[in-house]
Amino acid sequence: MDNKGIAAIFAEIANMLDINGVDFFRVNAYRKAALTIENLANDLRQMVERDPRELDAIPGIGRALKEKIIELVQTDKCAEHEEMKKDFPPGLLEMLNLRGVGPKKIKLFFSELKITTIAQLKDAAEKQLLRDLEKMGEKSENEILKAIEEYGSFSSTRHIIDVALQEAEQYVEYLKQCGEVKQIQYAGSLRRWQETIGDIDILTTVKDPGKSVKKVMEYFTTYSEVLKVVAEGDTRAAVILKSGINVDLRVVAEESFGAALHYFTGDKNHNVKIRDLAKKKGLKVNEYGVFKGEKMIGGKTELEIFEAVGLPYVIPELRKNDGEIEYGIEHKSFPEFIELKDIKADLHSHSNYSDGKNTLEEMAEVFMARGYEYFAVTDHSSIMAVTGGMGTKEIKQQWKEIEELNKKLKGKIRILKGCEVDILKNGELDFSDEILKELDVVIISAHMFNRLSYEEQTKRLLTAIENPYPMILAHPTGRLINKRAEMEFDMEKVIEACVQNKVALEINSNPNRLDLTDKYVRIAKAKGAKFTIDTDAHSVNHPEFMKFGVGIARRGWLTKADVLNTRSFAEFDTWF
Ligand code: DGT
Ligand code: CA
Ligand code: CA
Ligand code: ZN
């Protein structure tokens, strides 16, 4: 079993112990171990194989847990976990996915009302049985109903983009090794950098249409990550991967590759519009090509499709029948949209001064390796005690370290003194002006109180934005994809306040957030907002996320000029 699997089992044990109400120390020990393992750079399997004593070097994991790690590595199971699961209703663990429902409440519902599933919980809430329980009430009962509804709408889960992208890239790499493949490209929502992915669509052409197709099909269906082959035809196959993602493969003729790539990139609404346009010109466009009567007049490249209907090339990110076709016809070209290579800095990152996993210097090294000119370390303020938020003393200590590092790294990269300051319930900020005025980058964000009323939430955010110190509003909606809905507030007013107060809106590139969404990005751009694209990195592995934020920015029609962290440090500094 790999690190991820072991961490998941430890987390599950912690949750079970917690729901059972067993001693706090064991719960904590398991939870901490799960977190440590999840972020471990080394593979536990290799460590155990080389010498189990290597585990002693992992901090914060006691002896008993180390023995369990060895057991899991060697047998894929842990006897204690199996034993616990035997009598534990699985529905209790599922309830943990409900917003605002934790082990304490699950224990309460179980012991008072024998509730073991979400369905039973919903029923009890509807019958108003929950409100009379200890520490509950009408309001919290309604919140539970709302959380169940929210969870239900997520249960047809689409895949998070980084998981899908990684699977697609690995599959494509594998398929390239089959000697018969000529061109290959993933299409669909993934190529459009849509925030979540239903399934992966891969297109290929082959070297010898007579002989190769069958070989490619066979190669595709025998990939080691395939769980199940769902369909296998002459030129099309579909599989489900072990990760749960479905993948479609289509082998197409070389003269049709562009047409097929355009068709299967979509989206559907864009395709329909292109077909209608073609019809008006007396042409037919489909996944095989462009046709005038019976005669095929294009289809080898995507550009041939666009040109046939009077359009310039439309980048995949724009294809959603959301004005791109009208714009292209009118202007004959598109602005130069932002690209990953334009990014010169990351303005939202964490170190081990709060809940980041790495030191400042380690973070500086990865940002340097990406070729950035500067970056801001923005550890949490103190209200985020759970994440080890910084008080005045710690932040001043961090400044010292930043100054020393800046001397050491001079000419290579510049570290900016930043902070991700929490917005308190009343809209005030979680640091005194004395600290705020010393910072190079002040990010404000709402991590708590996300269930205030629409009016209160709007007022809270406006108060924070109007404070003279903030520069960036981080992950503005607070949503977590497939897990937590957006906070409810007046987005237009918030955007307008940001414009007036010179606060940039963040596009948070973490694939679980992608916040702002492309829809709001476009609205905000129209109102004259400026943006930063940040990764909110909590470890050296996360600066990689930048590409997802850039994808959202492109879907939102942003150019380099709209995004502040494409500027050199001097230009960036003068803007604020
Ligand atoms: P997904 O997989 O749900 O994240 O989204 P897509 O866009 O990848 O959709 P998918 O995999 O069902 O189909 C891939 C593309 O094929 C889609 O973007 C457009 C095209 N397509 C699929 N069905 C239709 C259709 O009924 N009409 C047209 N015009 N195009 C279609
Ligand atoms: Ca798809
Ligand atoms: Ca598909
Ligand atoms: Zn953050």
CSV table of C-alpha atoms in Angstrom, one decimal, residues 226-569:
chain,number,residue,atom,x,y,z
A,226,VAL,CA,-7.3,-0.1,-16.5
A,227,LEU,CA,-9.8,-1.5,-14.2
A,228,LYS,CA,-12.4,-2.5,-16.7
A,229,VAL,CA,-12.9,-2.4,-20.5
A,230,VAL,CA,-16.4,-1.0,-21.1
A,231,ALA,CA,-16.5,-1.0,-24.9
A,232,GLU,CA,-14.2,-2.2,-27.7
A,233,GLY,CA,-15.1,-1.5,-31.3
A,234,ASP,CA,-13.1,-1.2,-34.5
A,235,THR,CA,-11.9,2.4,-34.0
A,236,ARG,CA,-13.3,3.2,-30.6
A,237,ALA,CA,-12.8,1.9,-27.1
A,238,ALA,CA,-13.7,2.9,-23.6
A,239,VAL,CA,-12.3,1.9,-20.3
A,240,ILE,CA,-12.6,2.7,-16.6
A,241,LEU,CA,-9.3,3.4,-14.8
A,242,LYS,CA,-8.5,2.2,-11.3
A,243,SER,CA,-8.9,5.8,-10.2
A,244,GLY,CA,-12.5,5.7,-11.3
A,245,ILE,CA,-12.1,7.9,-14.4
A,246,ASN,CA,-13.6,6.8,-17.7
A,247,VAL,CA,-11.5,7.2,-20.8
A,248,ASP,CA,-12.6,7.1,-24.5
A,249,LEU,CA,-10.2,6.5,-27.3
A,250,ARG,CA,-10.9,7.1,-30.9
A,251,VAL,CA,-8.6,6.3,-33.8
A,252,VAL,CA,-9.3,8.7,-36.7
A,253,ALA,CA,-8.0,9.1,-40.3
A,254,GLU,CA,-5.2,11.6,-40.7
A,255,GLU,CA,-7.2,13.9,-43.1
A,256,SER,CA,-10.0,14.1,-40.4
A,257,PHE,CA,-7.8,14.6,-37.3
A,258,GLY,CA,-8.4,18.4,-37.1
A,259,ALA,CA,-12.2,17.9,-37.6
A,260,ALA,CA,-12.3,15.2,-34.9
A,261,LEU,CA,-10.1,17.2,-32.5
A,262,HIS,CA,-12.4,20.2,-32.9
A,263,TYR,CA,-15.6,18.1,-32.5
A,264,PHE,CA,-14.4,16.2,-29.5
A,265,THR,CA,-12.9,19.2,-27.8
A,266,GLY,CA,-16.3,20.8,-27.8
A,267,ASP,CA,-18.0,22.0,-26.0
A,268,LYS,CA,-21.3,20.9,-27.4
A,269,ASN,CA,-22.8,24.4,-27.6
A,270,HIS,CA,-19.8,25.7,-29.4
A,271,ASN,CA,-20.0,22.7,-31.9
A,272,VAL,CA,-23.7,23.3,-32.6
A,273,LYS,CA,-23.0,27.0,-33.4
A,274,ILE,CA,-20.1,26.2,-35.7
A,275,ARG,CA,-22.3,23.7,-37.6
A,276,ASP,CA,-25.1,26.3,-38.0
A,277,LEU,CA,-22.6,28.8,-39.3
A,278,ALA,CA,-21.3,26.3,-41.8
A,279,LYS,CA,-24.9,25.5,-43.0
A,280,LYS,CA,-25.5,29.2,-43.6
A,281,LYS,CA,-22.4,29.2,-45.9
A,282,GLY,CA,-23.7,26.1,-47.8
A,283,LEU,CA,-21.1,23.8,-46.1
A,284,LYS,CA,-21.3,20.9,-43.8
A,285,VAL,CA,-19.0,20.5,-40.8
A,286,ASN,CA,-18.8,17.3,-38.8
A,287,GLU,CA,-16.2,15.2,-37.0
A,288,TYR,CA,-14.9,14.0,-40.3
A,289,GLY,CA,-14.3,17.3,-42.0
A,290,VAL,CA,-15.7,20.2,-43.9
A,291,PHE,CA,-17.8,19.3,-46.9
A,292,LYS,CA,-19.1,21.2,-49.9
A,293,GLY,CA,-21.7,18.8,-51.3
A,294,GLU,CA,-20.0,15.5,-51.4
A,295,LYS,CA,-16.5,17.0,-51.6
A,296,MET,CA,-14.3,17.2,-48.6
A,297,ILE,CA,-12.6,20.6,-48.5
A,298,GLY,CA,-10.9,20.6,-45.1
A,299,GLY,CA,-10.4,18.8,-41.8
A,300,LYS,CA,-6.8,17.9,-41.4
A,301,THR,CA,-6.3,20.7,-38.9
A,302,GLU,CA,-8.6,22.6,-36.5
A,303,LEU,CA,-7.7,25.9,-38.3
A,304,GLU,CA,-9.3,24.5,-41.5
A,305,ILE,CA,-12.6,24.1,-39.6
A,306,PHE,CA,-12.5,27.7,-38.2
A,307,GLU,CA,-11.4,29.2,-41.5
A,308,ALA,CA,-14.2,27.5,-43.4
A,309,VAL,CA,-16.8,29.4,-41.3
A,310,GLY,CA,-14.9,32.7,-41.3
A,311,LEU,CA,-13.2,32.5,-37.9
A,312,PRO,CA,-9.7,32.9,-36.7
A,313,TYR,CA,-8.3,30.1,-34.5
A,314,VAL,CA,-10.2,29.9,-31.3
A,315,ILE,CA,-8.3,28.6,-28.3
A,316,PRO,CA,-9.9,25.6,-26.6
A,317,GLU,CA,-10.4,27.5,-23.3
A,318,LEU,CA,-12.8,29.9,-25.1
A,319,ARG,CA,-15.0,27.4,-26.7
A,320,LYS,CA,-18.3,27.4,-24.9
A,321,ASN,CA,-20.6,29.5,-27.1
A,322,ASP,CA,-20.2,32.4,-24.7
A,323,GLY,CA,-19.5,35.1,-27.2
A,324,GLU,CA,-16.3,33.7,-28.7
A,325,ILE,CA,-17.9,33.0,-32.1
A,326,GLU,CA,-19.5,36.5,-32.5
A,327,TYR,CA,-16.3,38.1,-31.4
A,328,GLY,CA,-14.1,36.2,-33.8
A,329,ILE,CA,-16.4,37.0,-36.7
A,330,GLU,CA,-16.4,40.7,-35.9
A,331,HIS,CA,-12.7,41.2,-35.0
A,332,LYS,CA,-11.0,38.5,-37.2
A,333,SER,CA,-8.5,38.0,-34.4
A,334,PHE,CA,-8.4,37.5,-30.6
A,335,PRO,CA,-6.4,39.4,-28.0
A,336,GLU,CA,-3.2,37.7,-26.9
A,337,PHE,CA,-4.5,35.8,-23.8
A,338,ILE,CA,-2.3,35.2,-20.8
A,339,GLU,CA,0.1,32.2,-20.8
A,340,LEU,CA,1.9,30.3,-18.1
A,341,LYS,CA,5.2,31.7,-19.3
A,342,ASP,CA,4.0,35.3,-18.5
A,343,ILE,CA,3.9,34.6,-14.8
A,344,LYS,CA,6.7,36.3,-12.9
A,345,ALA,CA,5.7,35.7,-9.3
A,346,ASP,CA,3.4,33.9,-6.9
A,347,LEU,CA,1.8,36.1,-4.3
A,348,HIS,CA,0.1,33.6,-2.1
A,349,SER,CA,2.2,30.9,-0.4
A,350,HIS,CA,2.7,29.3,3.0
A,351,SER,CA,5.7,28.1,4.9
A,352,ASN,CA,6.1,26.2,8.2
A,353,TYR,CA,5.5,29.5,10.0
A,354,SER,CA,1.9,28.4,9.7
A,355,ASP,CA,0.4,25.4,8.0
A,356,GLY,CA,2.9,25.0,5.2
A,357,LYS,CA,5.0,21.9,5.1
A,358,ASN,CA,8.3,23.5,4.0
A,359,THR,CA,10.7,26.1,5.2
A,360,LEU,CA,11.0,29.6,3.6
A,361,GLU,CA,14.2,28.7,2.0
A,362,GLU,CA,12.8,25.5,0.5
A,363,MET,CA,9.9,27.4,-0.9
A,364,ALA,CA,12.2,30.1,-2.3
A,365,GLU,CA,14.1,27.4,-4.1
A,366,VAL,CA,11.1,26.0,-6.0
A,367,PHE,CA,9.9,29.4,-7.0
A,368,MET,CA,13.4,30.2,-8.2
A,369,ALA,CA,13.5,27.0,-10.2
A,370,ARG,CA,10.3,28.2,-11.9
A,371,GLY,CA,12.1,31.3,-13.0
A,372,TYR,CA,10.1,33.7,-10.9
A,373,GLU,CA,11.5,37.2,-10.1
A,374,TYR,CA,9.8,37.4,-6.7
A,375,PHE,CA,7.2,35.7,-4.5
A,376,ALA,CA,5.3,36.5,-1.3
A,377,VAL,CA,5.2,34.3,1.7
A,378,THR,CA,1.7,34.8,3.2
A,379,ASP,CA,1.3,32.7,6.3
A,380,HIS,CA,-1.9,32.8,8.2
A,381,SER,CA,-2.8,35.3,10.9
A,382,SER,CA,-3.4,34.1,14.4
A,383,ILE,CA,-7.1,33.5,14.4
A,384,MET,CA,-6.3,30.4,12.3
A,385,ALA,CA,-5.0,28.8,15.4
A,386,VAL,CA,-5.8,25.3,14.0
A,387,THR,CA,-3.4,26.0,11.2
A,388,GLY,CA,-0.7,27.5,13.5
A,389,GLY,CA,-1.4,31.1,12.5
A,390,MET,CA,1.2,33.7,13.4
A,391,GLY,CA,1.0,36.2,16.2
A,392,THR,CA,2.9,39.5,16.3
A,393,LYS,CA,6.0,37.8,17.7
A,394,GLU,CA,6.2,35.1,15.1
A,395,ILE,CA,5.6,37.4,12.1
A,396,LYS,CA,8.4,39.7,13.2
A,397,GLN,CA,10.6,36.7,13.5
A,398,GLN,CA,9.7,35.7,10.0
A,399,TRP,CA,10.6,39.2,8.7
A,400,LYS,CA,14.0,38.7,10.1
A,401,GLU,CA,14.4,35.5,8.3
A,402,ILE,CA,13.1,37.0,5.1
A,403,GLU,CA,15.6,39.8,5.4
A,404,GLU,CA,18.5,37.4,5.9
A,405,LEU,CA,17.3,35.2,3.0
A,406,ASN,CA,16.9,38.2,0.7
A,407,LYS,CA,20.6,39.0,1.4
A,408,LYS,CA,21.6,35.5,0.7
A,409,LEU,CA,19.5,35.2,-2.5
A,410,LYS,CA,20.1,38.6,-3.8
A,411,GLY,CA,19.9,38.7,-7.6
A,412,LYS,CA,18.2,35.4,-7.7
A,413,ILE,CA,14.8,36.0,-6.2
A,414,ARG,CA,13.1,38.5,-3.9
A,415,ILE,CA,10.9,37.3,-1.0
A,416,LEU,CA,8.1,39.7,-0.1
A,417,LYS,CA,6.8,40.0,3.4
A,418,GLY,CA,3.2,39.0,3.3
A,419,CYS,CA,0.4,37.6,5.4
A,420,GLU,CA,-2.9,36.0,4.7
A,421,VAL,CA,-4.9,37.9,7.2
A,422,ASP,CA,-8.3,36.6,8.2
A,423,ILE,CA,-11.4,38.7,7.9
A,424,LEU,CA,-13.1,38.7,11.3
A,425,LYS,CA,-16.8,38.3,11.6
A,426,ASN,CA,-17.4,42.1,11.6
A,427,GLY,CA,-15.1,42.7,8.7
A,428,GLU,CA,-12.1,43.9,10.7
A,429,LEU,CA,-8.7,42.3,10.1
A,430,ASP,CA,-6.9,39.9,12.2
A,431,PHE,CA,-3.7,42.0,12.6
A,432,SER,CA,-3.1,45.5,14.0
A,433,ASP,CA,-2.4,48.4,11.6
A,434,GLU,CA,1.1,48.5,13.1
A,435,ILE,CA,1.8,45.1,11.5
A,436,LEU,CA,-0.2,45.6,8.3
A,437,LYS,CA,1.6,48.7,7.3
A,438,GLU,CA,4.9,46.9,7.4
A,439,LEU,CA,3.9,44.2,5.0
A,440,ASP,CA,4.7,44.1,1.3
A,441,VAL,CA,1.7,42.0,0.5
A,442,VAL,CA,-1.5,41.9,2.5
A,443,ILE,CA,-3.9,39.2,1.4
A,444,ILE,CA,-7.3,39.1,3.0
A,445,SER,CA,-9.5,36.0,3.1
A,446,ALA,CA,-12.6,34.6,4.8
A,447,HIS,CA,-12.0,31.1,6.2
A,448,MET,CA,-14.6,31.2,9.0
A,449,PHE,CA,-18.1,32.5,9.3
A,450,ASN,CA,-19.0,31.4,5.8
A,451,ARG,CA,-22.6,30.9,6.7
A,452,LEU,CA,-23.6,34.4,7.5
A,453,SER,CA,-26.7,35.8,5.8
A,454,TYR,CA,-26.3,37.3,2.3
A,455,GLU,CA,-26.5,40.9,3.7
A,456,GLU,CA,-24.2,40.3,6.6
A,457,GLN,CA,-21.6,38.5,4.5
A,458,THR,CA,-21.7,41.3,1.9
A,459,LYS,CA,-21.2,43.9,4.6
A,460,ARG,CA,-18.4,41.9,6.2
A,461,LEU,CA,-16.5,41.6,2.9
A,462,LEU,CA,-17.0,45.3,2.0
A,463,THR,CA,-15.8,46.4,5.4
A,464,ALA,CA,-12.6,44.4,4.9
A,465,ILE,CA,-12.0,45.6,1.3
A,466,GLU,CA,-12.4,49.2,2.4
A,467,ASN,CA,-9.6,48.8,5.0
A,468,PRO,CA,-6.6,50.7,3.6
A,469,TYR,CA,-4.1,47.9,3.8
A,470,PRO,CA,-5.5,44.9,1.8
A,471,MET,CA,-4.0,44.3,-1.7
A,472,ILE,CA,-5.5,41.0,-2.7
A,473,LEU,CA,-8.8,39.3,-1.9
A,474,ALA,CA,-8.0,35.6,-1.8
A,475,HIS,CA,-10.3,32.7,-3.0
A,476,PRO,CA,-13.2,35.1,-3.0
A,477,THR,CA,-16.2,32.7,-2.9
A,478,GLY,CA,-14.6,30.2,-0.5
A,479,ARG,CA,-16.0,27.2,-2.4
A,480,LEU,CA,-14.3,23.8,-2.4
A,481,ILE,CA,-15.0,21.8,-5.5
A,482,ASN,CA,-17.3,18.8,-4.8
A,483,LYS,CA,-17.3,19.7,-1.1
A,484,ARG,CA,-18.4,23.1,-0.1
A,485,ALA,CA,-20.7,25.6,-1.9
A,486,GLU,CA,-19.8,29.3,-2.5
A,487,MET,CA,-20.4,31.7,0.3
A,488,GLU,CA,-23.5,33.8,-0.3
A,489,PHE,CA,-22.9,37.5,-0.9
A,490,ASP,CA,-23.3,40.2,-3.5
A,491,MET,CA,-20.4,39.4,-5.8
A,492,GLU,CA,-21.0,42.5,-8.0
A,493,LYS,CA,-20.8,44.9,-5.1
A,494,VAL,CA,-17.6,43.1,-3.8
A,495,ILE,CA,-16.0,43.3,-7.2
A,496,GLU,CA,-16.9,47.0,-7.5
A,497,ALA,CA,-15.4,47.7,-4.0
A,498,CYS,CA,-12.2,45.9,-5.1
A,499,VAL,CA,-12.0,48.1,-8.1
A,500,GLN,CA,-12.5,51.3,-6.1
A,501,ASN,CA,-10.1,50.3,-3.4
A,502,LYS,CA,-7.4,48.9,-5.6
A,503,VAL,CA,-7.7,45.4,-4.2
A,504,ALA,CA,-6.9,42.7,-6.8
A,505,LEU,CA,-9.1,39.6,-7.0
A,506,GLU,CA,-7.3,36.3,-6.7
A,507,ILE,CA,-7.7,33.4,-9.0
A,508,ASN,CA,-6.7,30.7,-6.6
A,509,SER,CA,-5.0,27.9,-8.7
A,510,ASN,CA,-5.5,25.1,-6.2
A,511,PRO,CA,-7.4,22.5,-8.2
A,512,ASN,CA,-9.8,22.0,-5.3
A,513,ARG,CA,-10.6,25.7,-5.2
A,514,LEU,CA,-10.2,27.4,-8.7
A,515,ASP,CA,-11.7,30.5,-7.1
A,516,LEU,CA,-12.7,32.9,-8.7
A,517,THR,CA,-14.4,30.9,-11.4
A,518,ASP,CA,-14.1,31.9,-15.1
A,519,LYS,CA,-17.7,33.3,-15.0
A,520,TYR,CA,-16.8,35.8,-12.3
A,521,VAL,CA,-13.5,36.5,-13.8
A,522,ARG,CA,-15.2,37.8,-16.9
A,523,ILE,CA,-17.7,39.9,-14.9
A,524,ALA,CA,-14.9,41.3,-12.9
A,525,LYS,CA,-12.8,42.1,-15.9
A,526,ALA,CA,-15.7,44.0,-17.5
A,527,LYS,CA,-15.9,46.1,-14.3
A,528,GLY,CA,-12.2,47.0,-14.6
A,529,ALA,CA,-10.8,44.7,-11.9
A,530,LYS,CA,-7.2,43.5,-11.7
A,531,PHE,CA,-6.2,40.0,-10.8
A,532,THR,CA,-3.5,37.9,-9.3
A,533,ILE,CA,-3.1,34.2,-10.1
A,534,ASP,CA,-1.7,32.4,-7.1
A,535,THR,CA,-1.2,28.8,-6.0
A,536,ASP,CA,-1.7,29.2,-2.2
A,537,ALA,CA,1.1,26.7,-2.1
A,538,HIS,CA,1.3,24.8,1.2
A,539,SER,CA,4.3,22.7,0.1
A,540,VAL,CA,7.0,22.6,-2.5
A,541,ASN,CA,4.7,20.4,-4.7
A,542,HIS,CA,2.1,23.1,-5.1
A,543,PRO,CA,3.7,25.9,-7.2
A,544,GLU,CA,2.9,23.5,-10.1
A,545,PHE,CA,-0.8,24.4,-9.7
A,546,MET,CA,-0.2,27.7,-11.5
A,547,LYS,CA,-1.2,26.2,-14.8
A,548,PHE,CA,-4.7,25.6,-13.5
A,549,GLY,CA,-5.2,29.2,-12.5
A,550,VAL,CA,-3.9,30.3,-15.9
A,551,GLY,CA,-6.4,28.0,-17.5
A,552,ILE,CA,-9.2,29.7,-15.6
A,553,ALA,CA,-7.8,33.1,-16.5
A,554,ARG,CA,-7.8,32.2,-20.2
A,555,ARG,CA,-11.3,30.9,-19.9
A,556,GLY,CA,-12.2,34.3,-18.4
A,557,TRP,CA,-10.5,36.1,-21.4
A,558,LEU,CA,-7.7,37.7,-19.4
A,559,THR,CA,-4.6,39.0,-21.0
A,560,LYS,CA,-1.2,39.6,-19.4
A,561,ALA,CA,-2.1,43.2,-18.6
A,562,ASP,CA,-5.0,42.1,-16.4
A,563,VAL,CA,-2.8,40.0,-14.1
A,564,LEU,CA,-0.5,41.8,-11.7
A,565,ASN,CA,1.9,39.0,-11.1
A,566,THR,CA,3.0,39.1,-14.7
A,567,ARG,CA,4.7,42.4,-14.0
A,568,SER,CA,8.2,42.9,-12.9
A,569,PHE,CA,8.6,43.7,-9.2
